[in-house]
Amino acid sequence: MMKIKAFTRILAMSGAIFALVSCNQKAEFHTASYVAISASSVEVREDAGYIDIPVYAYVQNGDLSFPRAESANTVVTFEVIPDTAVEGENYTIEPAGGVLTFNDKSEAVLRVNVVDHEGIDDTKTLAVRLTGATNGYDLGGMDEVTVNITDSDHPYAHIFGTYRCDGLEDPLGGGTGSLELTISPVSGNYSALSIEGFAPSAAGNVDLNAVIGTAAGQLLSITTGQTLGRYEDADVTFTAVSSFTSDGYYPANALTFSIADDGSTLTSAPFGYLIGFPVVENGQTYTSIIDTYVKDEAVFTKVQ
């Protein structure tokens, strides 16, 4: 047992001496100058026009130092790897021909020109890969970049515009009337839509804001209780209703429209709302109604 321990100790000491000798030797690297792409992935909106992707040349200067080669002269070849993006339809590449030339510079540029398409589309993807370099340059680890071309169109752009509905009933004023509702986007929020035109009778008296609707798929909903402006020191509000009777109105949680696939019509069944403000008389609060319209089914047709 003692002999085994002694032998183990001798082996351990020999290993330590070998390790010390090894650590005392200078490490040697034989890495050539190289070219590399500046990023492994980039993103560009389809309406941006183009995106430039720098490719850099690095020159060996010692074992571990690779500064930018400020006067590089090399020809770099590259290839486009198609994915969901189609060349000529979604993008073009410069320089054409798959050749990138460094003329006494440390940087050359791959330019991806992007095509802006109307209509909603998925993100389109392609990749560019460096395939070779001349004059003693190798390819670095960053030899491929993925380019994601994102859609710039609003997902509900097809319903922007003005819609008209005739024959709406005015339960309080009597008779019928028409509404023209104009739908437009809300900056910074793709699911929110601005809807103007709900209070034609109040336009001269109250500085009203648009109501804000929320779109989800083929539905557009306008929640009740939105504040639209001020009148006589009171908030003017939008209230969705399900129906009017001789006893009053029945509030609803929201006024909901179904959207035609092509955005040509908005349909609400039932359709009803009122716009008014609170008035206090004899200690009781009443709603002073400015505008109100209802219909069992209202179809708004796009007019522009």
Short mmCIF file of C-alpha atoms in Angstrom, two decimals:
data_model
loop_
_atom_site.label_atom_id
_atom_site.label_comp_id
_atom_site.label_asym_id
_atom_site.label_seq_id
_atom_site.Cartn_x
_atom_site.Cartn_y
_atom_site.Cartn_z
CA MET A 1 0.00 0.00 0.00
CA MET A 2 2.89 2.34 0.81
CA LYS A 3 4.51 1.58 -2.56
CA ILE A 4 1.34 2.53 -4.40
CA LYS A 5 1.12 5.85 -2.57
CA ALA A 6 4.75 6.63 -3.30
CA PHE A 7 4.30 5.82 -6.97
CA THR A 8 1.23 8.04 -7.13
CA ARG A 9 3.15 10.89 -5.50
CA ILE A 10 5.98 10.55 -8.03
CA LEU A 11 3.50 10.66 -10.93
CA ALA A 12 1.81 13.75 -9.49
CA MET A 13 5.14 15.54 -9.10
CA SER A 14 6.15 14.60 -12.62
CA GLY A 15 2.86 15.98 -13.93
CA ALA A 16 3.36 19.23 -12.03
CA ILE A 17 6.90 19.63 -13.39
CA PHE A 18 5.64 18.94 -16.93
CA ALA A 19 2.85 21.47 -16.47
CA LEU A 20 5.32 24.11 -15.29
CA VAL A 21 7.57 23.47 -18.26
CA SER A 22 4.57 23.67 -20.61
CA CYS A 23 3.36 26.96 -19.10
CA ASN A 24 6.80 28.45 -19.56
CA GLN A 25 6.61 27.99 -23.33
CA LYS A 26 5.28 30.73 -25.61
CA ALA A 27 1.95 30.00 -27.29
CA GLU A 28 2.08 30.27 -31.05
CA PHE A 29 -0.85 31.14 -33.33
CA HIS A 30 -0.83 30.95 -37.08
CA THR A 31 -4.02 32.84 -37.99
CA ALA A 32 -4.08 34.77 -41.25
CA SER A 33 -5.57 38.18 -41.91
CA TYR A 34 -9.30 37.89 -42.48
CA VAL A 35 -12.54 39.56 -43.55
CA ALA A 36 -15.77 39.46 -41.55
CA ILE A 37 -19.31 40.83 -41.67
CA SER A 38 -20.18 43.38 -38.99
CA ALA A 39 -23.28 41.55 -37.69
CA SER A 40 -24.85 38.11 -37.80
CA SER A 41 -28.40 39.45 -38.15
CA VAL A 42 -29.99 42.74 -39.23
CA GLU A 43 -33.56 44.00 -39.59
CA VAL A 44 -34.95 46.53 -42.04
CA ARG A 45 -38.47 47.82 -42.69
CA GLU A 46 -39.70 47.37 -46.22
CA ASP A 47 -40.23 51.14 -46.57
CA ALA A 48 -36.67 52.03 -45.47
CA GLY A 49 -35.29 51.96 -49.01
CA TYR A 50 -32.12 50.04 -48.18
CA ILE A 51 -29.79 48.87 -45.45
CA ASP A 52 -25.98 48.92 -45.64
CA ILE A 53 -24.09 46.03 -44.04
CA PRO A 54 -20.38 46.76 -43.49
CA VAL A 55 -17.77 44.09 -44.18
CA TYR A 56 -14.40 44.70 -42.49
CA ALA A 57 -10.87 43.58 -43.34
CA TYR A 58 -8.49 42.80 -40.46
CA VAL A 59 -4.73 42.35 -40.82
CA GLN A 60 -2.47 40.20 -38.67
CA ASN A 61 -0.10 42.25 -36.53
CA GLY A 62 1.53 39.85 -34.09
CA ASP A 63 0.10 36.73 -32.53
CA LEU A 64 -3.07 38.17 -31.02
CA SER A 65 -3.49 41.59 -32.58
CA PHE A 66 -5.78 42.05 -35.57
CA PRO A 67 -6.47 45.74 -36.17
CA ARG A 68 -8.52 46.95 -39.10
CA ALA A 69 -6.52 46.79 -42.31
CA GLU A 70 -6.70 50.45 -43.27
CA SER A 71 -5.25 49.80 -46.73
CA ALA A 72 -6.64 46.37 -47.53
CA ASN A 73 -6.59 45.15 -51.10
CA THR A 74 -8.69 42.06 -51.46
CA VAL A 75 -11.59 40.81 -53.52
CA VAL A 76 -14.32 39.09 -51.52
CA THR A 77 -16.94 36.89 -53.12
CA PHE A 78 -20.37 36.31 -51.60
CA GLU A 79 -23.57 34.42 -52.29
CA VAL A 80 -27.21 35.08 -51.47
CA ILE A 81 -29.05 32.30 -49.69
CA PRO A 82 -32.76 32.75 -50.41
CA ASP A 83 -35.36 31.97 -47.81
CA THR A 84 -38.83 33.57 -47.84
CA ALA A 85 -37.58 36.75 -49.53
CA VAL A 86 -37.59 36.73 -53.33
CA GLU A 87 -34.85 38.58 -55.20
CA GLY A 88 -36.30 41.24 -57.49
CA GLU A 89 -39.63 41.12 -55.68
CA ASN A 90 -38.59 41.84 -52.09
CA TYR A 91 -34.97 42.97 -52.49
CA THR A 92 -31.90 43.44 -54.67
CA ILE A 93 -28.23 43.27 -53.65
CA GLU A 94 -25.38 45.65 -54.40
CA PRO A 95 -22.78 45.14 -55.69
CA ALA A 96 -24.34 42.89 -58.29
CA GLY A 97 -22.48 39.78 -59.34
CA GLY A 98 -21.46 38.63 -55.87
CA VAL A 99 -18.10 40.45 -55.75
CA LEU A 100 -17.04 42.95 -53.08
CA THR A 101 -13.79 44.83 -53.65
CA PHE A 102 -11.58 46.50 -51.03
CA ASN A 103 -9.52 49.28 -52.61
CA ASP A 104 -7.02 50.52 -49.99
CA LYS A 105 -9.76 50.62 -47.37
CA SER A 106 -10.67 48.65 -44.29
CA GLU A 107 -14.38 48.54 -45.06
CA ALA A 108 -16.66 47.61 -47.94
CA VAL A 109 -20.45 47.65 -47.95
CA LEU A 110 -23.12 45.16 -48.88
CA ARG A 111 -26.29 47.09 -49.72
CA VAL A 112 -29.67 45.39 -49.56
CA ASN A 113 -32.31 47.43 -51.40
CA VAL A 114 -35.80 46.59 -50.13
CA VAL A 115 -39.09 46.84 -52.01
CA ASP A 116 -42.10 48.44 -50.31
CA HIS A 117 -45.24 46.42 -51.02
CA GLU A 118 -48.80 47.47 -50.31
CA GLY A 119 -50.82 45.14 -48.18
CA ILE A 120 -50.03 43.17 -45.07
CA ASP A 121 -47.25 40.62 -45.36
CA ASP A 122 -45.07 38.45 -43.17
CA THR A 123 -41.44 39.21 -42.45
CA LYS A 124 -39.28 38.14 -45.39
CA THR A 125 -35.85 36.62 -44.79
CA LEU A 126 -32.66 36.06 -46.76
CA ALA A 127 -29.01 35.48 -45.88
CA VAL A 128 -25.73 36.67 -47.40
CA ARG A 129 -22.64 34.49 -46.98
CA LEU A 130 -19.02 35.31 -47.75
CA THR A 131 -17.48 32.55 -49.87
CA GLY A 132 -13.87 33.60 -50.45
CA ALA A 133 -11.20 36.31 -50.34
CA THR A 134 -7.96 36.97 -52.23
CA ASN A 135 -4.45 38.21 -51.36
CA GLY A 136 -3.96 36.08 -48.28
CA TYR A 137 -7.18 36.94 -46.47
CA ASP A 138 -9.24 34.23 -44.84
CA LEU A 139 -12.91 34.34 -43.87
CA GLY A 140 -13.56 35.21 -40.24
CA GLY A 141 -16.14 33.58 -37.99
CA MET A 142 -18.74 36.21 -38.94
CA ASP A 143 -19.05 35.15 -42.55
CA GLU A 144 -22.86 35.14 -42.84
CA VAL A 145 -25.63 37.65 -42.07
CA THR A 146 -29.38 37.07 -41.92
CA VAL A 147 -31.51 39.94 -43.24
CA ASN A 148 -35.10 40.24 -41.97
CA ILE A 149 -37.35 42.52 -44.04
CA THR A 150 -40.30 43.55 -41.86
CA ASP A 151 -43.70 44.72 -43.07
CA SER A 152 -44.38 48.44 -42.74
CA ASP A 153 -48.11 48.30 -43.46
CA HIS A 154 -50.69 48.77 -40.72
CA PRO A 155 -52.54 45.46 -40.16
CA TYR A 156 -55.87 47.31 -40.49
CA ALA A 157 -54.92 49.62 -43.33
CA HIS A 158 -57.64 48.03 -45.45
CA ILE A 159 -60.38 49.57 -43.28
CA PHE A 160 -59.03 53.12 -43.14
CA GLY A 161 -61.40 55.57 -44.81
CA THR A 162 -64.93 56.97 -44.52
CA TYR A 163 -68.08 54.85 -44.12
CA ARG A 164 -71.70 55.94 -44.47
CA CYS A 165 -74.97 54.55 -43.15
CA ASP A 166 -78.42 55.98 -43.91
CA GLY A 167 -81.75 55.43 -42.18
CA LEU A 168 -80.51 55.53 -38.60
CA GLU A 169 -83.25 56.23 -36.07
CA ASP A 170 -83.09 59.16 -33.65
CA PRO A 171 -85.23 58.02 -30.69
CA LEU A 172 -85.23 61.41 -28.99
CA GLY A 173 -85.35 63.82 -31.91
CA GLY A 174 -87.60 61.69 -34.06
CA GLY A 175 -87.08 60.79 -37.68
CA THR A 176 -84.00 59.27 -39.24
CA GLY A 177 -80.53 60.44 -40.08
CA SER A 178 -77.20 59.48 -41.59
CA LEU A 179 -73.71 59.08 -40.22
CA GLU A 180 -70.32 59.19 -41.88
CA LEU A 181 -67.59 57.63 -39.77
CA THR A 182 -63.94 58.19 -40.65
CA ILE A 183 -61.47 55.56 -39.45
CA SER A 184 -57.74 56.29 -39.19
CA PRO A 185 -54.74 54.83 -37.34
CA VAL A 186 -53.54 55.74 -33.87
CA SER A 187 -49.82 56.46 -33.73
CA GLY A 188 -47.81 53.82 -31.92
CA ASN A 189 -50.67 51.35 -31.44
CA TYR A 190 -51.52 48.95 -34.26
CA SER A 191 -54.65 47.58 -32.57
CA ALA A 192 -56.21 51.00 -31.84
CA LEU A 193 -58.21 52.98 -34.40
CA SER A 194 -59.51 56.55 -34.33
CA ILE A 195 -63.18 56.93 -35.34
CA GLU A 196 -64.60 60.37 -36.04
CA GLY A 197 -68.13 61.45 -36.93
CA PHE A 198 -70.30 60.13 -34.12
CA ALA A 199 -71.69 63.53 -33.06
CA PRO A 200 -72.79 65.59 -36.07
CA SER A 201 -75.30 67.61 -34.00
CA ALA A 202 -72.69 68.59 -31.43
CA ALA A 203 -69.98 69.63 -33.86
CA GLY A 204 -70.78 73.33 -33.51
CA ASN A 205 -71.07 73.32 -29.72
CA VAL A 206 -68.50 70.88 -28.39
CA ASP A 207 -64.88 70.42 -29.39
CA LEU A 208 -65.07 66.65 -29.58
CA ASN A 209 -62.25 64.17 -29.93
CA ALA A 210 -62.57 60.97 -31.87
CA VAL A 211 -63.59 57.82 -30.09
CA ILE A 212 -60.96 55.09 -29.97
CA GLY A 213 -61.88 51.62 -31.15
CA THR A 214 -59.91 48.41 -30.78
CA ALA A 215 -59.59 46.00 -33.68
CA ALA A 216 -59.02 42.28 -33.32
CA GLY A 217 -59.31 40.11 -36.39
CA GLN A 218 -62.63 40.88 -38.07
CA LEU A 219 -64.11 42.78 -35.12
CA LEU A 220 -63.95 46.46 -34.21
CA SER A 221 -65.14 47.37 -30.71
CA ILE A 222 -65.76 50.76 -29.12
CA THR A 223 -65.97 50.61 -25.34
CA THR A 224 -68.53 52.61 -23.43
CA GLY A 225 -67.78 55.60 -21.21
CA GLN A 226 -65.10 57.27 -23.30
CA THR A 227 -64.64 61.00 -22.67
CA LEU A 228 -64.88 62.95 -25.93
CA GLY A 229 -64.63 66.53 -24.74
CA ARG A 230 -66.06 69.16 -22.39
CA TYR A 231 -69.33 71.10 -22.42
CA GLU A 232 -70.44 73.51 -19.68
CA ASP A 233 -67.70 72.21 -17.36
CA ALA A 234 -68.85 68.62 -17.75
CA ASP A 235 -67.30 65.67 -19.54
CA VAL A 236 -69.02 64.71 -22.76
CA THR A 237 -69.02 60.91 -23.02
CA PHE A 238 -69.72 58.21 -25.56
CA THR A 239 -72.00 55.43 -24.34
CA ALA A 240 -72.85 52.28 -26.27
CA VAL A 241 -76.46 51.16 -25.91
CA SER A 242 -78.31 48.01 -26.89
CA SER A 243 -81.74 49.62 -27.33
CA PHE A 244 -84.02 52.54 -26.51
CA THR A 245 -87.50 52.22 -25.05
CA SER A 246 -90.08 54.64 -23.74
CA ASP A 247 -88.49 54.14 -20.33
CA GLY A 248 -85.01 55.10 -21.48
CA TYR A 249 -81.99 53.32 -22.87
CA TYR A 250 -80.11 50.15 -22.01
CA PRO A 251 -76.32 50.56 -21.80
CA ALA A 252 -74.03 48.05 -23.48
CA ASN A 253 -70.42 47.22 -22.74
CA ALA A 254 -69.34 48.09 -26.25
CA LEU A 255 -70.49 48.92 -29.74
CA THR A 256 -69.13 46.15 -31.95
CA PHE A 257 -68.74 46.10 -35.72
CA SER A 258 -67.93 43.13 -37.91
CA ILE A 259 -65.47 44.03 -40.66
CA ALA A 260 -65.83 42.67 -44.19
CA ASP A 261 -62.74 40.80 -45.42
CA ASP A 262 -61.97 43.53 -47.93
CA GLY A 263 -62.89 46.36 -45.56
CA SER A 264 -65.80 47.44 -47.76
CA THR A 265 -68.42 47.41 -44.99
CA LEU A 266 -68.78 47.63 -41.23
CA THR A 267 -71.86 45.97 -39.76
CA SER A 268 -73.28 46.35 -36.25
CA ALA A 269 -76.32 44.42 -35.03
CA PRO A 270 -77.67 46.03 -32.99
CA PHE A 271 -76.27 49.52 -33.48
CA GLY A 272 -76.78 52.15 -30.82
CA TYR A 273 -75.04 54.91 -28.94
CA LEU A 274 -75.60 58.21 -27.20
CA ILE A 275 -73.35 61.18 -26.56
CA GLY A 276 -74.15 63.38 -23.59
CA PHE A 277 -73.01 64.97 -20.37
CA PRO A 278 -74.28 64.87 -16.76
CA VAL A 279 -76.57 67.60 -15.45
CA VAL A 280 -77.46 67.94 -11.76
CA GLU A 281 -80.96 69.21 -10.99
CA ASN A 282 -82.58 69.21 -7.55
CA GLY A 283 -79.85 66.98 -6.22
CA GLN A 284 -80.31 64.38 -8.93
CA THR A 285 -78.01 63.69 -11.88
CA TYR A 286 -79.45 63.38 -15.36
CA THR A 287 -77.83 62.81 -18.73
CA SER A 288 -78.25 65.64 -21.19
CA ILE A 289 -78.10 63.89 -24.54
CA ILE A 290 -76.48 65.66 -27.50
CA ASP A 291 -76.70 62.92 -30.10
CA THR A 292 -78.21 59.47 -30.28
CA TYR A 293 -78.79 56.93 -33.04
CA VAL A 294 -79.98 53.32 -33.06
CA LYS A 295 -80.82 50.62 -35.57
CA ASP A 296 -81.45 46.89 -35.33
CA GLU A 297 -78.72 46.33 -37.90
CA ALA A 298 -76.62 49.11 -39.37
CA VAL A 299 -74.40 48.55 -42.39
CA PHE A 300 -71.78 51.22 -43.01
CA THR A 301 -70.44 51.18 -46.56
CA LYS A 302 -67.05 52.63 -47.44
CA VAL A 303 -67.44 55.76 -49.56
CA GLN A 304 -63.78 56.78 -49.78
#
